[in-house]
XYZ file of N, CA and C in Angstrom:
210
model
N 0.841 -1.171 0.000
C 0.000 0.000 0.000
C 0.891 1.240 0.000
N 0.585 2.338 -0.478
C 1.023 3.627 -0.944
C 1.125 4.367 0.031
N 1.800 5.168 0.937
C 1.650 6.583 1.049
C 1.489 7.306 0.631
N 0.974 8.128 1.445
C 0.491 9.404 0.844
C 0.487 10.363 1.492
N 0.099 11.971 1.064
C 0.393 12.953 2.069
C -0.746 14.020 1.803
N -1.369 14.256 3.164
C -3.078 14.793 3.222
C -2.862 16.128 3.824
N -3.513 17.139 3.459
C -3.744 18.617 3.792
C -5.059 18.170 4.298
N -5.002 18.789 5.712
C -6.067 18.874 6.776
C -6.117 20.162 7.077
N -7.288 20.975 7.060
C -7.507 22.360 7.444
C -8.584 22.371 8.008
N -8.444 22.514 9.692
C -9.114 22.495 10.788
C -9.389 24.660 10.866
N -11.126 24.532 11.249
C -11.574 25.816 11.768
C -11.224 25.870 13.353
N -10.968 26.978 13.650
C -11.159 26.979 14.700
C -11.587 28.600 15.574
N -11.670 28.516 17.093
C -12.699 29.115 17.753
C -12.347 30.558 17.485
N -10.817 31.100 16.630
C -10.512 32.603 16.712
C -10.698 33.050 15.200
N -11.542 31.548 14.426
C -11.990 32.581 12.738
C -10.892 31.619 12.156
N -9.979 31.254 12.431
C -8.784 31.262 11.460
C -8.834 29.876 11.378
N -8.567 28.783 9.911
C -7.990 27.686 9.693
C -6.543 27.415 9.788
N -6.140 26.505 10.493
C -5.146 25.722 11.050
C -4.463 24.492 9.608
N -3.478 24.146 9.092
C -3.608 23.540 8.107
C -2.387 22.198 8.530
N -2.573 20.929 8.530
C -1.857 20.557 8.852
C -1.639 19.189 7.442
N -0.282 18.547 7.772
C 0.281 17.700 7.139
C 0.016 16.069 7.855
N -0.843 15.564 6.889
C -0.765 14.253 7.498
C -0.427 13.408 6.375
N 1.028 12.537 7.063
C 1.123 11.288 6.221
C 0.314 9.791 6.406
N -0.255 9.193 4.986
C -1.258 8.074 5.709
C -1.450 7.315 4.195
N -1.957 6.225 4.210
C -1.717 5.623 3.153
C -3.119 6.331 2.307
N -2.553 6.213 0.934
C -3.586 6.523 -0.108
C -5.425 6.083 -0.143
N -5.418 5.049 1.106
C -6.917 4.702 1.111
C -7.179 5.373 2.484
N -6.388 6.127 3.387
C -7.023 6.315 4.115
C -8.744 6.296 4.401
N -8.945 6.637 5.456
C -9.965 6.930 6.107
C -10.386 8.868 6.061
N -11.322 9.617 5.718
C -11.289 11.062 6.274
C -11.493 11.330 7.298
N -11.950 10.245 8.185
C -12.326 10.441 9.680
C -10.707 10.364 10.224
N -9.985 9.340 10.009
C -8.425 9.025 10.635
C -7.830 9.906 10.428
N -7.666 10.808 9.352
C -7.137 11.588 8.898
C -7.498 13.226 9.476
N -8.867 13.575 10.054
C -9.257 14.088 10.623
C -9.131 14.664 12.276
N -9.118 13.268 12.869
C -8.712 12.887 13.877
C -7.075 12.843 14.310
N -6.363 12.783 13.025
C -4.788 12.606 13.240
C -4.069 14.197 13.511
N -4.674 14.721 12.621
C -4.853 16.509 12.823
C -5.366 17.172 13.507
N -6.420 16.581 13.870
C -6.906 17.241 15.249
C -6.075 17.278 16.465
N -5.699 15.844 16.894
C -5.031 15.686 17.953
C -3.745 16.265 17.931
N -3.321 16.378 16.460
C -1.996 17.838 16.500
C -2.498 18.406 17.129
N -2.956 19.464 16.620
C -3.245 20.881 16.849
C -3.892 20.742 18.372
N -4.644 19.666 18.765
C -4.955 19.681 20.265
C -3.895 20.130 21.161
N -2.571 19.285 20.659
C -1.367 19.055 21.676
C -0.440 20.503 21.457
N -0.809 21.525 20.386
C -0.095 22.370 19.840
C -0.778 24.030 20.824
N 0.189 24.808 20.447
C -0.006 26.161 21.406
C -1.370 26.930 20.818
N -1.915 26.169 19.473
C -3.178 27.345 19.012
C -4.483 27.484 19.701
N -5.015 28.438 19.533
C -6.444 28.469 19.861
C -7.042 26.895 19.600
N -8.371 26.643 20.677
C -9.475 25.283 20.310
C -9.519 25.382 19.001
N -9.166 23.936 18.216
C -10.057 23.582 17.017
C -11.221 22.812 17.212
N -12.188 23.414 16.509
C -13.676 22.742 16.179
C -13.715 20.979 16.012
N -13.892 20.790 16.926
C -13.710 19.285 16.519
C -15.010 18.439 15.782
N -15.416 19.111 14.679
C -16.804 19.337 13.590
C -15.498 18.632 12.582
N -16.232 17.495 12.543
C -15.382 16.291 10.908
C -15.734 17.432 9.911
N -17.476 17.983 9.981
C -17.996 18.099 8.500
C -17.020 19.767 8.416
N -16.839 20.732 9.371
C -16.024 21.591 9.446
C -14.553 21.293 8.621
N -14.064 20.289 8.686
C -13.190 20.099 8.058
C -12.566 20.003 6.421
N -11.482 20.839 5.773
C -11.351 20.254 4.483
C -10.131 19.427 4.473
N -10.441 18.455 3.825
C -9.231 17.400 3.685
C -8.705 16.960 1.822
N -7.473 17.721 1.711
C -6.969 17.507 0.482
C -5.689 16.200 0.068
N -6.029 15.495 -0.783
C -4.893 14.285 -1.004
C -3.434 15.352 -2.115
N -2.158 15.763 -1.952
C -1.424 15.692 -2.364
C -0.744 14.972 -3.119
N -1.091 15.152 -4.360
C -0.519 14.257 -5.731
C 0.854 14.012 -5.156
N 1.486 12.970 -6.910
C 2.773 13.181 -6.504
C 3.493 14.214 -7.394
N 2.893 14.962 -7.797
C 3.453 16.492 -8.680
C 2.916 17.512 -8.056
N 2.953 17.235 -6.553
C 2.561 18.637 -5.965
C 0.968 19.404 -5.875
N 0.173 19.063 -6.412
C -0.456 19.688 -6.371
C -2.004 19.071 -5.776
N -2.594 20.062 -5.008
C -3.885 19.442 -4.054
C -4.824 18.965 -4.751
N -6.080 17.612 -4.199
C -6.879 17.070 -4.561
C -7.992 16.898 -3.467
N -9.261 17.552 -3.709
C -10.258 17.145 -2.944
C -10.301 16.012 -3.036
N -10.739 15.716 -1.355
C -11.292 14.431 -1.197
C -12.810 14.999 -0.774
């Protein structure tokens, strides 16, 4: 199975999206992937993120760089 590398952009409580890097295989899950970023940013110095899945955008990173809705 493939790796892969996911743009997670969490809202949170001061207006502003949070954007994080998750590595995870190409079939991930959007919930795992959701959850893997969350608990960053939980453990991290920013303002509360919304812990709202549907709040969330989650992009798959080709391998030429460039973002893909999931």
């Amino acid at each position: 199975m493939e790796s892969g590398c996911w743009l997670v952009a969490l809202a949170a409580v001061d207006g502003r999206r949070y954007v994080y890097r998750v590595h995870a295989p190409e079939d991930a899950l959007p919930a795992d992937l959701f959850w893997e970023a969350w608990h960053c940013h939980d453990e991290g110095p920013y303002p509360r993120a919304w812990d709202v899945f549907d709040a969330a955008e989650i992009r798959r990173v080709s391998r030429d760089g460039s973002p893909q809705h999931r």
